[in-house]
Tab-separated table of C-alpha atoms in Angstrom:
chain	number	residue	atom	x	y	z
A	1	UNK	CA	0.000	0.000	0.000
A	2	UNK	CA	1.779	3.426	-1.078
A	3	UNK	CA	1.690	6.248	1.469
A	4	UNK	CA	-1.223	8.004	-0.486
A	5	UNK	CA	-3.480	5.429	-0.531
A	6	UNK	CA	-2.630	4.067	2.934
A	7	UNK	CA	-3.318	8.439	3.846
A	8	UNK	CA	-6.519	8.628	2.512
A	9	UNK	CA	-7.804	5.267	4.379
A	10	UNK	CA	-6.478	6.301	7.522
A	11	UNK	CA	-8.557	9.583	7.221
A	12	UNK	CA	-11.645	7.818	6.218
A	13	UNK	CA	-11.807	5.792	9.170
A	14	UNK	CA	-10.968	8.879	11.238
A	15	UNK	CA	-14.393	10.172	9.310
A	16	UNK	CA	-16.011	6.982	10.407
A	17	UNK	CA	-14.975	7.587	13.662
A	18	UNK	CA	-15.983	10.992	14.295
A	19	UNK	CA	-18.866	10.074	12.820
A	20	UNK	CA	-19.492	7.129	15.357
A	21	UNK	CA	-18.683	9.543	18.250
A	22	UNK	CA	-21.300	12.198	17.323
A	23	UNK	CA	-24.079	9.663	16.967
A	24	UNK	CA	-23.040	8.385	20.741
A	25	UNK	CA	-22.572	11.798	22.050
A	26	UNK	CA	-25.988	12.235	20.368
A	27	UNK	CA	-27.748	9.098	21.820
A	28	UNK	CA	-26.089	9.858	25.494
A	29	UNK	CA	-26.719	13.867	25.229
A	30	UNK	CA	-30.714	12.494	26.713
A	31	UNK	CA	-28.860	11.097	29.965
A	32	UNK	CA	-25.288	13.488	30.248
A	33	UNK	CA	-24.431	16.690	29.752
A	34	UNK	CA	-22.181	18.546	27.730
A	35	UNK	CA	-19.405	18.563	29.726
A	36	UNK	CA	-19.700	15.267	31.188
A	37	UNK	CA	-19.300	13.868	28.181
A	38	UNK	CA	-16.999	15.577	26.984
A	39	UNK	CA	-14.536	14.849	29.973
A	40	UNK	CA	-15.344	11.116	28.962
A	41	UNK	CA	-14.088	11.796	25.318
A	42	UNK	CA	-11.469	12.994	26.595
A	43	UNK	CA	-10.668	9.924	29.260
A	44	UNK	CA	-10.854	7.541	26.377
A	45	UNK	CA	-9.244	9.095	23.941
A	46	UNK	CA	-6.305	9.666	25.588
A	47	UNK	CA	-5.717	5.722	25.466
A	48	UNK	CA	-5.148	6.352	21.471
A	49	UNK	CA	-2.454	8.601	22.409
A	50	UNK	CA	-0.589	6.330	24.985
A	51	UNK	CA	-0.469	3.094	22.715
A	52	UNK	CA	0.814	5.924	19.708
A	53	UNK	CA	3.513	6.521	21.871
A	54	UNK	CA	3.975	3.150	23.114
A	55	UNK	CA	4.062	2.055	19.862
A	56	UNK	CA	6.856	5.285	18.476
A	57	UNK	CA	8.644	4.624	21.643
A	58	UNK	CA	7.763	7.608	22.670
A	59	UNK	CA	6.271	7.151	25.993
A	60	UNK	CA	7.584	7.886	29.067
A	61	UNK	CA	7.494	7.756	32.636
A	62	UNK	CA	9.774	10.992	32.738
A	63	UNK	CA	7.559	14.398	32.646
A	64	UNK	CA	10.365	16.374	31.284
A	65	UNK	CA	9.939	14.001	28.176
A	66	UNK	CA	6.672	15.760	27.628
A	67	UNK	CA	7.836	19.497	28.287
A	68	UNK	CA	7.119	21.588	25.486
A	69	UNK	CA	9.109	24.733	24.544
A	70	UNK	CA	5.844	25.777	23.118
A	71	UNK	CA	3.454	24.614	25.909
A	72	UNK	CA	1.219	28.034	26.124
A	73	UNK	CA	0.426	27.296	22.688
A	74	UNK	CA	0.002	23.682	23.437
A	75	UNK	CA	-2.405	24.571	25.986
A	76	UNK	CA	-4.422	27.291	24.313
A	77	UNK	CA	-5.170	24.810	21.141
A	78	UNK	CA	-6.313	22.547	24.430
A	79	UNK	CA	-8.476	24.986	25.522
A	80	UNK	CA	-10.210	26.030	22.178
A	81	UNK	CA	-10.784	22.438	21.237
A	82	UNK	CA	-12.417	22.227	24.661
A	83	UNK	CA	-14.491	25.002	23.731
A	84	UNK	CA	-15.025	23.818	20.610
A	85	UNK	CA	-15.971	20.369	22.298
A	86	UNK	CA	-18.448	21.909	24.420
A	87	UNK	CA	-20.122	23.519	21.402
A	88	UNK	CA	-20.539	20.659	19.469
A	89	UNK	CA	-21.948	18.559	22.154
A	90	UNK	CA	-24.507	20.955	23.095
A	91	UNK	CA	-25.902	21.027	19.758
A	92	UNK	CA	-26.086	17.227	19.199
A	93	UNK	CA	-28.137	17.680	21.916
A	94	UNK	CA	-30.220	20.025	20.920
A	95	UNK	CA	-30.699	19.736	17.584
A	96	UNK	CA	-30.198	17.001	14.338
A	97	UNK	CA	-27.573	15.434	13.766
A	98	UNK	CA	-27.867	15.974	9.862
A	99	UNK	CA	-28.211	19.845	11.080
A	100	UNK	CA	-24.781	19.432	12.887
A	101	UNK	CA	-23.204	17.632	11.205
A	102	UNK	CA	-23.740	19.849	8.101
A	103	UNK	CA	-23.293	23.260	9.886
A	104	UNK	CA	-19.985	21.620	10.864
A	105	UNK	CA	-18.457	21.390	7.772
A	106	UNK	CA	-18.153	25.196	7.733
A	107	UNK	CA	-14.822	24.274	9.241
A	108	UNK	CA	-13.168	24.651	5.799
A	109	UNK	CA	-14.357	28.254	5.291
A	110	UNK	CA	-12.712	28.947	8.399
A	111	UNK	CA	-9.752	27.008	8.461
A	112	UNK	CA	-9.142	29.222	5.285
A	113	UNK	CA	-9.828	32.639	6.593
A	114	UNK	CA	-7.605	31.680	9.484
A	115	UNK	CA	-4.737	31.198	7.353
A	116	UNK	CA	-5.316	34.020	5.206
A	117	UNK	CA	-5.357	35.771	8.152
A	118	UNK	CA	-2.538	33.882	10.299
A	119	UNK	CA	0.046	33.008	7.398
A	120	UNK	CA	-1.212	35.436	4.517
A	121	UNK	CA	-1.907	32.249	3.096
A	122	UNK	CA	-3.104	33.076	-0.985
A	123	UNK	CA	-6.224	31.475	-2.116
A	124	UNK	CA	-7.404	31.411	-5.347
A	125	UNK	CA	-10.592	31.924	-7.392
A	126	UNK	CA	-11.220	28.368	-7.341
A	127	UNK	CA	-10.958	27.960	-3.994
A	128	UNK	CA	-12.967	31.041	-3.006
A	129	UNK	CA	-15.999	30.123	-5.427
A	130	UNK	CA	-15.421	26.451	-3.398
A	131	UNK	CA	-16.203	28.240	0.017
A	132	UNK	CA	-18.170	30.964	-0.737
A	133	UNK	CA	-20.775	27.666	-1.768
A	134	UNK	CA	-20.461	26.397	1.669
A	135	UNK	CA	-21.142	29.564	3.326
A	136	UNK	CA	-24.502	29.917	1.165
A	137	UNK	CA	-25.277	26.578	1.918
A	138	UNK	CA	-24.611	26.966	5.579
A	139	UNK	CA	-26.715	30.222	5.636
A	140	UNK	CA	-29.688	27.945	3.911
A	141	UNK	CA	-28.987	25.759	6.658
A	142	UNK	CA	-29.486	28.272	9.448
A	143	UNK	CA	-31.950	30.622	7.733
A	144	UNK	CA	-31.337	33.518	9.937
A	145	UNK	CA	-34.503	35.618	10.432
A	146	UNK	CA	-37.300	33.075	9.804
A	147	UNK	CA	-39.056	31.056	12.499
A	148	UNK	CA	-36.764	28.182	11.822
A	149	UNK	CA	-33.961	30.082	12.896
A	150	UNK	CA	-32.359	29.081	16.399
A	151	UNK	CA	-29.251	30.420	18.541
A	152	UNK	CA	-28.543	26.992	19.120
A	153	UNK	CA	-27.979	26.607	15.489
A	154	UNK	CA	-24.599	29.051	16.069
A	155	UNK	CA	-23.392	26.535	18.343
A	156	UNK	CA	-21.721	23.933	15.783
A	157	UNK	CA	-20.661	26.947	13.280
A	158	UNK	CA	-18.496	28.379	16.569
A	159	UNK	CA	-17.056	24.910	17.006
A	160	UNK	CA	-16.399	24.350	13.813
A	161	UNK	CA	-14.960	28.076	13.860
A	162	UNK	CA	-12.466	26.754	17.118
A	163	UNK	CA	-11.435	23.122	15.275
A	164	UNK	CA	-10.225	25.459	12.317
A	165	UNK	CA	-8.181	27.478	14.880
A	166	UNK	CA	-6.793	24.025	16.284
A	167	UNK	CA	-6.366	23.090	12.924
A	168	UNK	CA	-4.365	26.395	11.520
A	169	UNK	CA	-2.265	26.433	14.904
A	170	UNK	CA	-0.623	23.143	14.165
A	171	UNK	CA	1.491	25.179	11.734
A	172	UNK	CA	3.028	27.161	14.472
A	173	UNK	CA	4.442	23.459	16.286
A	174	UNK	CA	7.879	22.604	15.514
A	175	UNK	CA	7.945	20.011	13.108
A	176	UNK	CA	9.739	17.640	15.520
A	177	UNK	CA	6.750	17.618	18.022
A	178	UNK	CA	4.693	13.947	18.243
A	179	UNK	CA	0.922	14.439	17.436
A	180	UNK	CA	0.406	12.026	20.151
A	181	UNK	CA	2.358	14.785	22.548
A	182	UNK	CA	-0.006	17.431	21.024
A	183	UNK	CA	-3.246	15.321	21.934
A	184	UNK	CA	-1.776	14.909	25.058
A	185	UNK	CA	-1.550	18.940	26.198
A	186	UNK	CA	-5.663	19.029	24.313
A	187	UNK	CA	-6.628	16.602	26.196
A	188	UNK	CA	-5.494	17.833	29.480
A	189	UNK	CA	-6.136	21.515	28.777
């Protein structure tokens, strides 16, 4: 299996997964709240992390192992994803998932405005038409100003909003830093 291929299935299953999560956050949102299940996430998906660095011979029982030169960073990107988190569980709750799920995917929109903004990133015309579409379609989704509209409905679109900030910040990590290590300092945040 090439790298590319091997790439692409590894982020489809990451998909799957996410997907899996938010129709279990969904189905427990009746019984826990937000935050309670998002310290549970949290919990159990630090175990991913551990056997990554058991596996890169990376873990350690030394904490100065896991120092970071950028650890305010580190723990800022922990505390947005938290946020972010938050967000999204709270509006599995509240409303569809299909609703979610597609106000979510306004991620891309920002994860390009953030590096325009960040990195003076250049986009081009192409790219532009491509999320200028999903901004219509998330505004269709919303429909601010009707009766259908709800402040709940914000909720995802900020998450999404603080996963593209997590997303964009990953530039600013030295190269050499483990993803594991990074999950780490979110998870703890």
């Amino acid at each position: 299996m090439t790298q590319s291929v091997r790439a692409i299935f590894i982020c489809l299953v990451a998909y799957l997964c996410f997907d899996l999560m938010s129709i279990h956050v969904r189905y427990l949102s009746a019984r826990y709240s937000a935050q309670e299940l998002s310290v549970y996430r949290n919990i159990f998906g630090i175990l991913p992390s551990v056997v990554m660095l058991w596996y890169t011979r990376e873990l350690s029982i030394r904490p100065s192992d896991y120092k970071l030169v950028q650890w305010k960073l580190a723990l800022s990107r922990g505390f947005v994803v938290a946020i972010a988190q938050l967000m999204f569980y709270t509006a599995l709750g509240q409303l569809e998932l299909a609703t979610v799920s597609a106000l979510g995917q306004t991620n891309a929109l920002f994860v390009v405005l953030l590096a325009i903004l960040i990195f003076r990133e250049k986009v081009g015309f192409w790219r532009w038409g491509a999320v200028s579409v999903g901004f219509i379609g998330a505004i269709w989704i919303v429909r601010p100003g009707t009766d259908v509209f709800s402040w709940i409905a914000l909720l995802p679109i900020g998450a999404a909003f603080c996963y593209a900030f997590a997303v964009v910040s990953l530039r600013s990590f030295d190269r050499s830093i483990s993803n594991s290590i990074l999950y780490l300092y979110s998870a703890f945040a």
